[in-house]
Amino acid sequence: MQTPLAGNQSWRRVAIMAVALPLVISLAVMAYAWPAARIAPRDLPVGIVGTSTASQGAVQGLAHSEPGGFDFRLYPDEASARSGIRERDVYGAFVVTPGSLTVLESTAASPTVAQLLGKAGQQLAAHASKAAADRAASAAHGTSARSKRGKAGAEKPARIRVGTVDVVQTSADDPRGVVFSSALLPLTICSIMIALVLAMSLRLRPVSRLMALIVMSGAAALGVYVVAQGFLGALPHDHLATWASLALTVFAISATTAGAVALVGSAGLGLSAVLMVFVGNPFSGSTSAPELLPKAVDDIGQWLPPGAGASLVRGTAYFNGNDSAGHIAVLTLWSVLGLAAVLFGHRASPVAKGPVANEGATADTEGTEGSANDVATPHVPSAEESSHSPARIDVHAHAHARHAAGA
């Protein structure tokens, strides 16, 4: 029968869950929805070709339309601007001449940024055309009273032509980069599941657990690559380097999770899930670009394994590994910290606490005297011990007393 105290505790737990679970769900939705709702260029690196008056006008126009949105890099010619895009120094560039404007973009770097630069190019061309028309009209108005050629001067100048060149294209099988961005969330979840499986396999020694992490991370990365590239064609270049990038990403996440479990027990699994899934994924910028997210979100996301891993895989799959050193360093740092926690941590998951105790008892009692089984076996007194025990002596004393009384 349930006591009133136990019933009160049950209702208290239900009340706590009724408040805590909606709060957690709300925070999770906020973590994903808020960065997506604040997408805008913030110090987005773009190139400007040349230092002519037209180029300077383009810089002024972009700075006026998006204050603080662009970080301009000057290039002497179009070839150097294309090289800057391939090396991931800039997301794109504007080549401005008196009669035309060419937008150099890269859908492989970010389809969202490529679309943004295309719209910016159209706005620049419209603004430049309007400014040229205003200047021509002013000049014509000043000369029309003195020359019959004023009508010719009043002719509207030709509209600036706008062209777009995709320097580094995304895969033809994944033109919008949907497959690439969609693979990140399950990759993170599966990495945490690897750590969970190893945390439940507590018969493994720390070194064996480390080897298992390496093998399982490589195998999981191979499976992801087979699906993403073999079936869907979303990772078209540098196959070995791309697989290694996936493996390092999986390893960094799973090693960090396993280390957290080794240090603080099952609570480490929840902490890692929150950090990697509900912070790392939405803050990674994989669906848009890190520079389109709020500044603090960008900084946090690129210092977490999901963000660094997404940037690294994009670099190896499309840009020959350019600008990958920083991302490799972040993933390596998380991996080393996780491995150190796995090797030196001693906390066990409560899910498998029983097997640990049984395993330890078995290991301690094998081949030794005075084992736990021997201690637990009840002692049966011998016949000699029983004859001299206080209980037997007391029984005999009472028997002699009754015999004397009867006599």
Short mmCIF file of C-alpha atoms in Angstrom, two decimals:
data_model
loop_
_atom_site.label_atom_id
_atom_site.label_comp_id
_atom_site.label_asym_id
_atom_site.label_seq_id
_atom_site.Cartn_x
_atom_site.Cartn_y
_atom_site.Cartn_z
CA MET A 1 0.00 0.00 0.00
CA GLN A 2 1.35 3.40 -0.99
CA THR A 3 1.97 5.74 1.91
CA PRO A 4 0.84 9.41 1.80
CA LEU A 5 4.50 10.48 1.81
CA ALA A 6 5.29 8.38 -1.27
CA GLY A 7 2.21 9.77 -3.01
CA ASN A 8 3.29 13.35 -2.30
CA GLN A 9 6.75 12.64 -3.69
CA SER A 10 5.24 11.19 -6.88
CA TRP A 11 3.06 14.26 -7.40
CA ARG A 12 6.07 16.49 -6.72
CA ARG A 13 8.07 14.70 -9.42
CA VAL A 14 5.17 15.00 -11.87
CA ALA A 15 4.95 18.73 -11.16
CA ILE A 16 8.68 19.19 -11.70
CA MET A 17 8.56 17.28 -14.99
CA ALA A 18 5.52 19.28 -16.11
CA VAL A 19 7.58 22.46 -15.74
CA ALA A 20 11.04 21.20 -16.71
CA LEU A 21 10.19 19.31 -19.91
CA PRO A 22 8.33 22.19 -21.64
CA LEU A 23 11.18 24.50 -20.62
CA VAL A 24 13.78 22.17 -22.14
CA ILE A 25 11.75 21.81 -25.32
CA SER A 26 11.33 25.57 -25.59
CA LEU A 27 15.06 26.13 -25.16
CA ALA A 28 15.81 23.49 -27.81
CA VAL A 29 13.45 25.16 -30.28
CA MET A 30 14.98 28.54 -29.45
CA ALA A 31 18.50 27.21 -30.03
CA TYR A 32 17.57 26.13 -33.56
CA ALA A 33 15.10 28.84 -34.54
CA TRP A 34 16.77 31.97 -33.17
CA PRO A 35 20.01 31.80 -35.25
CA ALA A 36 17.98 30.99 -38.37
CA ALA A 37 15.76 34.01 -37.78
CA ARG A 38 18.79 36.33 -37.46
CA ILE A 39 20.61 35.40 -40.67
CA ALA A 40 22.33 38.45 -42.15
CA PRO A 41 25.89 39.24 -43.34
CA ARG A 42 28.27 40.16 -40.51
CA ASP A 43 31.83 40.93 -41.60
CA LEU A 44 31.33 38.60 -44.54
CA PRO A 45 34.64 38.51 -46.47
CA VAL A 46 34.14 39.54 -50.09
CA GLY A 47 36.56 40.78 -52.72
CA ILE A 48 36.59 43.93 -54.80
CA VAL A 49 38.65 43.91 -57.99
CA GLY A 50 40.62 47.05 -58.75
CA THR A 51 40.79 50.50 -57.22
CA SER A 52 38.95 52.45 -59.93
CA THR A 53 36.20 54.93 -59.27
CA ALA A 54 33.62 52.29 -60.15
CA SER A 55 35.12 49.86 -57.62
CA GLN A 56 35.13 52.50 -54.92
CA GLY A 57 31.52 53.24 -55.71
CA ALA A 58 30.71 49.54 -55.29
CA VAL A 59 32.35 49.50 -51.87
CA GLN A 60 30.39 52.56 -50.80
CA GLY A 61 27.15 51.09 -52.11
CA LEU A 62 27.61 47.79 -50.31
CA ALA A 63 28.64 49.50 -47.08
CA HIS A 64 25.57 51.74 -47.29
CA SER A 65 23.13 48.90 -48.00
CA GLU A 66 24.55 46.55 -45.32
CA PRO A 67 26.41 48.54 -42.64
CA GLY A 68 29.00 46.23 -41.07
CA GLY A 69 27.87 43.39 -43.27
CA PHE A 70 30.97 42.98 -45.45
CA ASP A 71 34.69 42.75 -44.90
CA PHE A 72 36.19 44.00 -48.17
CA ARG A 73 39.40 42.57 -49.62
CA LEU A 74 40.98 44.33 -52.59
CA TYR A 75 42.37 42.27 -55.49
CA PRO A 76 44.36 43.64 -58.42
CA ASP A 77 42.61 41.56 -61.06
CA GLU A 78 39.91 38.95 -61.60
CA ALA A 79 42.34 36.02 -61.58
CA SER A 80 43.59 36.83 -58.09
CA ALA A 81 40.00 37.21 -56.88
CA ARG A 82 39.16 33.75 -58.23
CA SER A 83 42.21 32.37 -56.45
CA GLY A 84 41.04 33.99 -53.20
CA ILE A 85 37.69 32.23 -53.54
CA ARG A 86 39.30 28.84 -54.14
CA GLU A 87 41.56 29.32 -51.12
CA ARG A 88 38.51 30.26 -49.01
CA ASP A 89 39.80 33.72 -48.20
CA VAL A 90 36.54 35.26 -49.49
CA TYR A 91 33.07 33.95 -50.32
CA GLY A 92 32.93 35.90 -53.57
CA ALA A 93 34.06 39.04 -55.34
CA PHE A 94 32.74 41.93 -57.45
CA VAL A 95 34.46 42.85 -60.69
CA VAL A 96 33.29 46.38 -61.52
CA THR A 97 33.92 48.17 -64.81
CA PRO A 98 32.29 51.34 -66.21
CA GLY A 99 29.77 49.33 -68.23
CA SER A 100 29.45 46.01 -66.45
CA LEU A 101 29.54 44.24 -63.09
CA THR A 102 30.52 40.60 -62.67
CA VAL A 103 29.71 38.74 -59.47
CA LEU A 104 32.16 35.95 -58.68
CA GLU A 105 30.41 33.58 -56.27
CA SER A 106 30.83 30.07 -54.88
CA THR A 107 27.81 27.88 -54.27
CA ALA A 108 30.13 25.24 -52.78
CA ALA A 109 31.14 27.67 -50.02
CA SER A 110 27.52 28.55 -49.27
CA PRO A 111 24.49 28.58 -51.57
CA THR A 112 22.89 31.13 -49.25
CA VAL A 113 25.83 33.52 -49.54
CA ALA A 114 25.97 33.04 -53.30
CA GLN A 115 22.32 34.06 -53.56
CA LEU A 116 22.96 37.04 -51.28
CA LEU A 117 25.90 38.24 -53.41
CA GLY A 118 23.83 37.87 -56.56
CA LYS A 119 21.13 40.13 -55.14
CA ALA A 120 23.74 42.60 -53.94
CA GLY A 121 25.20 42.72 -57.46
CA GLN A 122 21.79 43.49 -58.94
CA GLN A 123 21.28 46.29 -56.41
CA LEU A 124 24.73 47.72 -57.13
CA ALA A 125 24.09 47.73 -60.86
CA ALA A 126 20.72 49.42 -60.44
CA HIS A 127 22.24 52.03 -58.11
CA ALA A 128 25.16 52.69 -60.48
CA SER A 129 22.82 52.98 -63.47
CA LYS A 130 20.61 55.47 -61.65
CA ALA A 131 23.63 57.52 -60.56
CA ALA A 132 24.96 57.57 -64.12
CA ALA A 133 21.57 58.64 -65.44
CA ASP A 134 21.36 61.45 -62.88
CA ARG A 135 24.81 62.70 -63.83
CA ALA A 136 23.96 62.60 -67.53
CA ALA A 137 20.71 64.45 -66.94
CA SER A 138 22.47 67.17 -64.94
CA ALA A 139 25.10 67.60 -67.63
CA ALA A 140 22.47 67.74 -70.35
CA HIS A 141 20.43 70.31 -68.48
CA GLY A 142 23.48 72.58 -68.19
CA THR A 143 24.37 72.42 -71.86
CA SER A 144 20.99 72.23 -73.55
CA ALA A 145 20.48 76.00 -73.46
CA ARG A 146 23.81 76.65 -75.20
CA SER A 147 24.06 73.83 -77.68
CA LYS A 148 21.77 71.88 -79.92
CA ARG A 149 23.71 68.85 -78.92
CA GLY A 150 21.99 68.97 -75.56
CA LYS A 151 19.44 66.42 -76.69
CA ALA A 152 22.21 64.02 -77.47
CA GLY A 153 23.74 64.65 -74.05
CA ALA A 154 20.37 64.02 -72.43
CA GLU A 155 20.20 60.52 -73.85
CA LYS A 156 19.91 57.96 -71.09
CA PRO A 157 23.15 55.98 -70.64
CA ALA A 158 23.12 52.26 -71.22
CA ARG A 159 22.16 50.16 -68.21
CA ILE A 160 25.08 48.37 -66.50
CA ARG A 161 25.19 44.72 -67.42
CA VAL A 162 25.35 42.21 -64.56
CA GLY A 163 26.92 38.77 -64.93
CA THR A 164 27.40 35.93 -62.46
CA VAL A 165 30.17 33.34 -62.44
CA ASP A 166 30.12 30.35 -60.06
CA VAL A 167 33.84 29.83 -59.40
CA VAL A 168 33.50 26.74 -57.18
CA GLN A 169 30.24 24.97 -57.84
CA THR A 170 28.46 22.58 -55.55
CA SER A 171 27.82 19.06 -56.77
CA ALA A 172 25.36 18.73 -59.64
CA ASP A 173 23.58 16.04 -57.60
CA ASP A 174 23.23 18.43 -54.64
CA PRO A 175 22.88 21.90 -56.23
CA ARG A 176 21.41 23.57 -53.13
CA GLY A 177 23.67 21.82 -50.63
CA VAL A 178 20.71 20.21 -48.88
CA VAL A 179 22.32 16.79 -48.53
CA PHE A 180 25.48 18.26 -47.07
CA SER A 181 23.67 20.28 -44.39
CA SER A 182 21.15 17.52 -43.62
CA ALA A 183 23.87 15.00 -42.81
CA LEU A 184 25.26 16.96 -39.87
CA LEU A 185 22.49 16.36 -37.32
CA PRO A 186 22.36 12.54 -37.65
CA LEU A 187 26.16 12.49 -37.71
CA THR A 188 26.26 14.21 -34.33
CA ILE A 189 23.57 11.98 -32.82
CA CYS A 190 25.25 8.80 -34.06
CA SER A 191 28.57 9.96 -32.60
CA ILE A 192 26.92 10.31 -29.19
CA MET A 193 25.36 6.86 -29.61
CA ILE A 194 28.83 5.41 -30.17
CA ALA A 195 29.94 6.82 -26.84
CA LEU A 196 26.79 5.46 -25.17
CA VAL A 197 27.43 1.95 -26.49
CA LEU A 198 30.99 2.05 -25.22
CA ALA A 199 29.88 3.42 -21.84
CA MET A 200 27.60 0.41 -21.45
CA SER A 201 30.40 -1.97 -22.46
CA LEU A 202 32.24 -1.56 -19.17
CA ARG A 203 34.16 -4.80 -19.44
CA LEU A 204 36.53 -2.96 -21.78
CA ARG A 205 39.65 -1.44 -20.30
CA PRO A 206 40.33 2.25 -21.06
CA VAL A 207 42.91 1.40 -23.73
CA SER A 208 40.55 -1.08 -25.37
CA ARG A 209 37.80 1.51 -25.22
CA LEU A 210 40.10 3.97 -26.97
CA MET A 211 40.79 1.52 -29.77
CA ALA A 212 37.09 0.81 -30.09
CA LEU A 213 36.40 4.53 -30.42
CA ILE A 214 38.90 4.81 -33.27
CA VAL A 215 37.54 1.79 -35.13
CA MET A 216 33.88 2.71 -34.70
CA SER A 217 34.50 6.34 -35.71
CA GLY A 218 36.25 5.27 -38.90
CA ALA A 219 33.52 2.75 -39.72
CA ALA A 220 30.74 5.26 -39.05
CA ALA A 221 32.47 7.88 -41.22
CA LEU A 222 32.80 5.35 -44.02
CA GLY A 223 29.09 4.60 -43.83
CA VAL A 224 28.24 8.31 -43.95
CA TYR A 225 30.52 8.82 -46.93
CA VAL A 226 29.08 5.86 -48.81
CA VAL A 227 25.57 7.29 -48.43
CA ALA A 228 26.41 10.99 -48.96
CA GLN A 229 28.70 10.45 -51.94
CA GLY A 230 28.11 6.93 -53.20
CA PHE A 231 24.31 7.23 -53.36
CA LEU A 232 23.68 10.98 -53.30
CA GLY A 233 26.84 12.48 -54.84
CA ALA A 234 27.15 15.35 -52.36
CA LEU A 235 30.89 15.05 -51.54
CA PRO A 236 32.54 14.85 -54.96
CA HIS A 237 36.27 15.55 -54.40
CA ASP A 238 39.27 14.29 -52.38
CA HIS A 239 37.58 11.09 -51.27
CA LEU A 240 40.19 9.93 -48.77
CA ALA A 241 40.59 13.35 -47.16
CA THR A 242 36.82 13.79 -46.94
CA TRP A 243 36.42 10.41 -45.25
CA ALA A 244 39.21 11.30 -42.81
CA SER A 245 37.48 14.61 -42.03
CA LEU A 246 34.24 12.79 -41.28
CA ALA A 247 36.08 10.27 -39.12
CA LEU A 248 37.83 13.00 -37.13
CA THR A 249 34.51 14.78 -36.57
CA VAL A 250 32.81 11.61 -35.33
CA PHE A 251 35.80 10.78 -33.15
CA ALA A 252 35.92 14.24 -31.56
CA ILE A 253 32.23 14.11 -30.61
CA SER A 254 32.21 10.51 -29.40
CA ALA A 255 35.49 10.85 -27.47
CA THR A 256 34.24 13.99 -25.75
CA THR A 257 30.99 12.25 -24.80
CA ALA A 258 32.77 9.11 -23.57
CA GLY A 259 35.15 11.25 -21.53
CA ALA A 260 32.29 13.18 -19.95
CA VAL A 261 30.62 9.90 -18.96
CA ALA A 262 33.90 8.62 -17.51
CA LEU A 263 34.27 11.77 -15.42
CA VAL A 264 30.76 12.46 -14.11
CA GLY A 265 28.76 9.34 -14.91
CA SER A 266 25.47 9.31 -16.79
CA ALA A 267 25.08 13.08 -16.37
CA GLY A 268 27.98 13.47 -18.81
CA LEU A 269 25.86 11.89 -21.53
CA GLY A 270 23.16 14.52 -21.09
CA LEU A 271 25.67 17.35 -20.97
CA SER A 272 27.31 16.19 -24.19
CA ALA A 273 23.95 15.80 -25.93
CA VAL A 274 22.98 19.35 -25.00
CA LEU A 275 26.36 20.78 -26.01
CA MET A 276 26.69 18.94 -29.32
CA VAL A 277 23.10 18.56 -30.53
CA PHE A 278 21.28 21.62 -29.15
CA VAL A 279 24.19 24.08 -29.29
CA GLY A 280 26.78 22.72 -31.69
CA ASN A 281 24.43 21.90 -34.57
CA PRO A 282 22.37 25.10 -34.80
CA PHE A 283 25.45 27.23 -34.12
CA SER A 284 27.54 25.49 -36.79
CA GLY A 285 26.29 27.56 -39.73
CA SER A 286 26.27 24.49 -41.97
CA THR A 287 22.90 25.41 -43.50
CA SER A 288 23.97 28.97 -44.34
CA ALA A 289 27.42 30.26 -43.32
CA PRO A 290 29.03 31.08 -39.97
CA GLU A 291 29.37 34.75 -40.96
CA LEU A 292 25.61 34.99 -41.45
CA LEU A 293 24.90 34.11 -37.82
CA PRO A 294 25.07 36.50 -34.83
CA LYS A 295 28.69 37.12 -33.88
CA ALA A 296 28.61 35.26 -30.56
CA VAL A 297 26.86 32.30 -32.20
CA ASP A 298 29.50 32.20 -34.93
CA ASP A 299 32.36 32.18 -32.42
CA ILE A 300 30.83 29.48 -30.22
CA GLY A 301 29.81 27.31 -33.15
CA GLN A 302 33.23 27.18 -34.77
CA TRP A 303 34.84 26.19 -31.46
CA LEU A 304 32.56 23.15 -31.11
CA PRO A 305 33.10 19.87 -33.02
CA PRO A 306 29.92 20.04 -35.17
CA GLY A 307 30.80 23.49 -36.53
CA ALA A 308 34.49 22.77 -37.01
CA GLY A 309 33.67 19.41 -38.56
CA ALA A 310 31.20 20.87 -41.05
CA SER A 311 33.70 23.51 -42.17
CA LEU A 312 36.45 20.91 -42.46
CA VAL A 313 34.35 18.51 -44.54
CA ARG A 314 33.27 21.35 -46.83
CA GLY A 315 36.91 22.31 -47.31
CA THR A 316 38.08 18.81 -48.22
CA ALA A 317 35.08 18.02 -50.42
CA TYR A 318 35.25 21.20 -52.53
CA PHE A 319 38.33 23.34 -51.80
CA ASN A 320 41.26 20.87 -51.72
CA GLY A 321 41.54 21.24 -47.95
CA ASN A 322 42.26 24.98 -48.05
CA ASP A 323 41.76 26.89 -44.78
CA SER A 324 41.40 23.64 -42.81
CA ALA A 325 44.22 23.94 -40.27
CA GLY A 326 42.16 25.80 -37.68
CA HIS A 327 39.26 23.34 -37.90
CA ILE A 328 41.61 20.37 -37.56
CA ALA A 329 43.15 21.99 -34.47
CA VAL A 330 39.72 22.44 -32.84
CA LEU A 331 38.69 18.82 -33.49
CA THR A 332 42.06 17.53 -32.29
CA LEU A 333 41.79 19.54 -29.07
CA TRP A 334 38.36 18.10 -28.27
CA SER A 335 39.59 14.60 -29.13
CA VAL A 336 42.62 14.87 -26.83
CA LEU A 337 40.53 16.19 -23.94
CA GLY A 338 38.01 13.40 -24.40
CA LEU A 339 40.69 10.70 -24.57
CA ALA A 340 42.38 12.00 -21.45
CA ALA A 341 39.05 11.81 -19.61
CA VAL A 342 38.47 8.27 -20.88
CA LEU A 343 41.91 7.09 -19.77
CA PHE A 344 41.89 8.75 -16.34
CA GLY A 345 38.20 8.93 -15.52
CA HIS A 346 36.81 6.28 -13.20
CA ARG A 347 33.11 7.00 -12.97
CA ALA A 348 30.80 4.35 -14.36
CA SER A 349 27.40 4.70 -15.93
CA PRO A 350 24.58 3.64 -13.60
CA VAL A 351 23.04 1.78 -16.53
CA ALA A 352 25.77 -0.83 -16.25
CA LYS A 353 26.67 -0.48 -12.59
CA GLY A 354 25.71 -4.05 -11.78
CA PRO A 355 28.05 -5.72 -14.29
CA VAL A 356 30.92 -3.56 -13.04
CA ALA A 357 30.47 -4.74 -9.45
CA ASN A 358 30.19 -8.39 -10.50
CA GLU A 359 33.19 -8.07 -12.76
CA GLY A 360 35.26 -6.49 -10.00
CA ALA A 361 34.26 -9.14 -7.49
CA THR A 362 35.13 -11.89 -9.93
CA ALA A 363 38.49 -10.35 -10.74
CA ASP A 364 39.35 -9.94 -7.06
CA THR A 365 38.36 -13.43 -6.00
CA GLU A 366 39.91 -15.47 -8.82
CA GLY A 367 42.93 -17.42 -7.57
CA THR A 368 42.98 -15.83 -4.09
CA GLU A 369 42.26 -17.14 -0.62
CA GLY A 370 39.47 -15.70 1.48
CA SER A 371 37.37 -14.67 -1.54
CA ALA A 372 34.00 -12.98 -1.35
CA ASN A 373 32.29 -16.31 -1.98
CA ASP A 374 34.12 -17.86 0.95
CA VAL A 375 33.15 -15.01 3.23
CA ALA A 376 29.54 -15.24 2.21
CA THR A 377 29.36 -19.04 2.91
CA PRO A 378 27.81 -19.65 6.34
CA HIS A 379 30.02 -21.42 8.88
CA VAL A 380 28.74 -24.82 9.98
CA PRO A 381 30.17 -25.81 13.37
CA SER A 382 31.81 -29.21 13.73
CA ALA A 383 30.61 -31.91 16.10
CA GLU A 384 33.35 -31.13 18.59
CA GLU A 385 32.54 -27.40 18.50
CA SER A 386 28.86 -28.14 18.92
CA SER A 387 29.43 -30.34 21.99
CA HIS A 388 31.27 -27.57 23.76
CA SER A 389 29.13 -24.68 22.70
CA PRO A 390 27.42 -22.60 25.42
CA ALA A 391 24.00 -23.59 24.13
CA ARG A 392 24.69 -27.29 24.52
CA ILE A 393 26.17 -26.80 28.01
CA ASP A 394 23.11 -24.82 29.06
CA VAL A 395 20.78 -27.55 27.83
CA HIS A 396 22.64 -30.26 29.79
CA ALA A 397 22.53 -28.13 32.95
CA HIS A 398 18.77 -27.81 32.76
CA ALA A 399 18.38 -31.57 32.22
CA HIS A 400 20.41 -32.41 35.37
CA ALA A 401 18.38 -29.91 37.37
CA ARG A 402 15.07 -31.51 36.35
CA HIS A 403 16.40 -35.02 37.14
CA ALA A 404 17.48 -33.92 40.64
CA ALA A 405 14.11 -32.33 41.36
CA GLY A 406 12.29 -35.51 40.33
CA ALA A 407 14.45 -37.58 42.60
#
